[in-house]
């Protein structure tokens, strides 16, 4: 949504629709959970492990990234689209490729570990975005 001046020559502000969650069937959630269990019990089956580190400090409240509410919203949205969805669409990752998420602000916390790359993971990142508070 774009708000423009009365003469339609200048953008006043913009409010994007949030990046939507991916539709994930129950069978896909079960496959994701099963893959996670297999990786937990047999970590040697993991092909790659990416660790995402996201800043949740006060500076992430800054509204300076076009079409995003703030830096934190942009970090989660762009990571979900450009890192997770891109790998799924291009078939360059599967459930033996895993991702962990570490968030830091005043404290550091591991939010999740060794989640298989899937639409369930994509949604998990967007859910973190939607529940974002600054620490």
GROMACS .gro file of C-alpha atoms in nm:
model
  135
    1UNK     CA    1   0.000   0.000   0.000
    2UNK     CA    2   0.144   0.335  -0.102
    3UNK     CA    3   0.028   0.667   0.042
    4UNK     CA    4   0.105   0.953  -0.197
    5UNK     CA    5   0.066   1.329  -0.190
    6UNK     CA    6  -0.256   1.487  -0.320
    7UNK     CA    7  -0.088   1.569  -0.652
    8UNK     CA    8   0.026   1.202  -0.683
    9UNK     CA    9   0.388   1.309  -0.733
   10UNK     CA   10   0.544   1.212  -0.403
   11UNK     CA   11   0.530   0.898  -0.193
   12UNK     CA   12   0.446   0.987   0.166
   13UNK     CA   13   0.483   0.638   0.309
   14UNK     CA   14   0.439   0.273   0.220
   15UNK     CA   15   0.292  -0.018   0.411
   16UNK     CA   16   0.374  -0.356   0.260
   17UNK     CA   17   0.162  -0.659   0.309
   18UNK     CA   18   0.366  -0.895   0.524
   19UNK     CA   19   0.530  -1.188   0.355
   20UNK     CA   20   0.276  -1.467   0.394
   21UNK     CA   21   0.337  -1.804   0.553
   22UNK     CA   22   0.370  -2.094   0.313
   23UNK     CA   23   0.086  -2.346   0.307
   24UNK     CA   24   0.223  -2.657   0.478
   25UNK     CA   25   0.018  -2.974   0.478
   26UNK     CA   26   0.011  -3.205   0.779
   27UNK     CA   27   0.210  -3.461   0.581
   28UNK     CA   28   0.482  -3.200   0.513
   29UNK     CA   29   0.499  -3.109   0.883
   30UNK     CA   30   0.531  -3.479   0.968
   31UNK     CA   31   0.809  -3.524   0.709
   32UNK     CA   32   0.990  -3.222   0.856
   33UNK     CA   33   0.957  -3.362   1.211
   34UNK     CA   34   1.075  -3.705   1.100
   35UNK     CA   35   1.376  -3.558   0.919
   36UNK     CA   36   1.463  -3.359   1.231
   37UNK     CA   37   1.447  -3.675   1.445
   38UNK     CA   38   1.670  -3.865   1.204
   39UNK     CA   39   1.928  -3.582   1.206
   40UNK     CA   40   1.917  -3.569   1.589
   41UNK     CA   41   1.988  -3.942   1.614
   42UNK     CA   42   2.227  -3.966   1.318
   43UNK     CA   43   2.398  -3.627   1.277
   44UNK     CA   44   2.640  -3.776   1.024
   45UNK     CA   45   2.349  -3.777   0.774
   46UNK     CA   46   2.346  -3.398   0.781
   47UNK     CA   47   2.487  -3.268   0.451
   48UNK     CA   48   2.519  -2.903   0.557
   49UNK     CA   49   2.454  -2.698   0.869
   50UNK     CA   50   2.402  -2.323   0.838
   51UNK     CA   51   2.388  -2.111   1.151
   52UNK     CA   52   2.191  -1.788   1.116
   53UNK     CA   53   2.273  -1.512   1.364
   54UNK     CA   54   2.020  -1.231   1.392
   55UNK     CA   55   2.064  -0.910   1.589
   56UNK     CA   56   1.764  -0.826   1.809
   57UNK     CA   57   1.915  -0.523   1.977
   58UNK     CA   58   1.747  -0.185   1.989
   59UNK     CA   59   1.917  -0.067   1.669
   60UNK     CA   60   1.704  -0.318   1.479
   61UNK     CA   61   1.399  -0.097   1.549
   62UNK     CA   62   1.527   0.155   1.296
   63UNK     CA   63   1.287   0.218   1.007
   64UNK     CA   64   1.536   0.256   0.722
   65UNK     CA   65   1.476  -0.045   0.495
   66UNK     CA   66   1.225   0.026   0.221
   67UNK     CA   67   0.909  -0.186   0.238
   68UNK     CA   68   0.985  -0.327   0.583
   69UNK     CA   69   0.857  -0.210   0.920
   70UNK     CA   70   1.209  -0.212   1.065
   71UNK     CA   71   1.547  -0.381   1.031
   72UNK     CA   72   1.442  -0.688   1.229
   73UNK     CA   73   1.137  -0.749   1.010
   74UNK     CA   74   1.360  -0.713   0.705
   75UNK     CA   75   1.618  -0.955   0.846
   76UNK     CA   76   1.365  -1.232   0.900
   77UNK     CA   77   1.169  -1.172   0.579
   78UNK     CA   78   1.475  -1.155   0.356
   79UNK     CA   79   1.635  -1.457   0.524
   80UNK     CA   80   1.317  -1.660   0.474
   81UNK     CA   81   1.284  -1.561   0.107
   82UNK     CA   82   1.644  -1.534  -0.011
   83UNK     CA   83   1.795  -1.815   0.193
   84UNK     CA   84   1.526  -2.075   0.262
   85UNK     CA   85   1.270  -2.033  -0.019
   86UNK     CA   86   1.541  -1.981  -0.282
   87UNK     CA   87   1.705  -2.313  -0.190
   88UNK     CA   88   1.371  -2.493  -0.199
   89UNK     CA   89   1.274  -2.344  -0.536
   90UNK     CA   90   1.613  -2.418  -0.691
   91UNK     CA   91   1.631  -2.769  -0.541
   92UNK     CA   92   1.971  -2.694  -0.389
   93UNK     CA   93   1.873  -2.807  -0.039
   94UNK     CA   94   1.660  -3.079   0.116
   95UNK     CA   95   1.585  -3.217   0.459
   96UNK     CA   96   1.945  -3.331   0.511
   97UNK     CA   97   2.052  -2.964   0.501
   98UNK     CA   98   1.984  -2.802   0.836
   99UNK     CA   99   1.969  -2.455   0.986
  100UNK     CA  100   2.008  -2.324   1.339
  101UNK     CA  101   1.904  -1.979   1.457
  102UNK     CA  102   2.089  -1.772   1.716
  103UNK     CA  103   1.948  -1.435   1.824
  104UNK     CA  104   2.139  -1.177   2.021
  105UNK     CA  105   2.066  -0.846   2.188
  106UNK     CA  106   2.142  -0.794   2.555
  107UNK     CA  107   2.164  -1.173   2.577
  108UNK     CA  108   2.226  -1.449   2.326
  109UNK     CA  109   1.985  -1.736   2.274
  110UNK     CA  110   1.969  -2.035   2.041
  111UNK     CA  111   1.610  -2.029   1.913
  112UNK     CA  112   1.626  -2.357   1.727
  113UNK     CA  113   1.886  -2.610   1.622
  114UNK     CA  114   1.926  -2.832   1.317
  115UNK     CA  115   1.592  -2.763   1.152
  116UNK     CA  116   1.575  -2.927   0.808
  117UNK     CA  117   1.536  -2.687   0.514
  118UNK     CA  118   1.166  -2.697   0.428
  119UNK     CA  119   0.858  -2.479   0.409
  120UNK     CA  120   0.804  -2.556   0.778
  121UNK     CA  121   1.139  -2.388   0.850
  122UNK     CA  122   1.044  -2.095   0.625
  123UNK     CA  123   0.729  -2.048   0.834
  124UNK     CA  124   0.926  -2.083   1.156
  125UNK     CA  125   1.145  -1.788   1.054
  126UNK     CA  126   0.843  -1.576   0.961
  127UNK     CA  127   0.679  -1.664   1.293
  128UNK     CA  128   0.990  -1.534   1.472
  129UNK     CA  129   0.954  -1.214   1.267
  130UNK     CA  130   0.590  -1.176   1.368
  131UNK     CA  131   0.664  -1.229   1.736
  132UNK     CA  132   0.962  -0.997   1.733
  133UNK     CA  133   1.038  -0.786   2.034
  134UNK     CA  134   1.362  -0.610   2.100
  135UNK     CA  135   1.594  -0.730   2.373
   0.00000   0.00000   0.00000
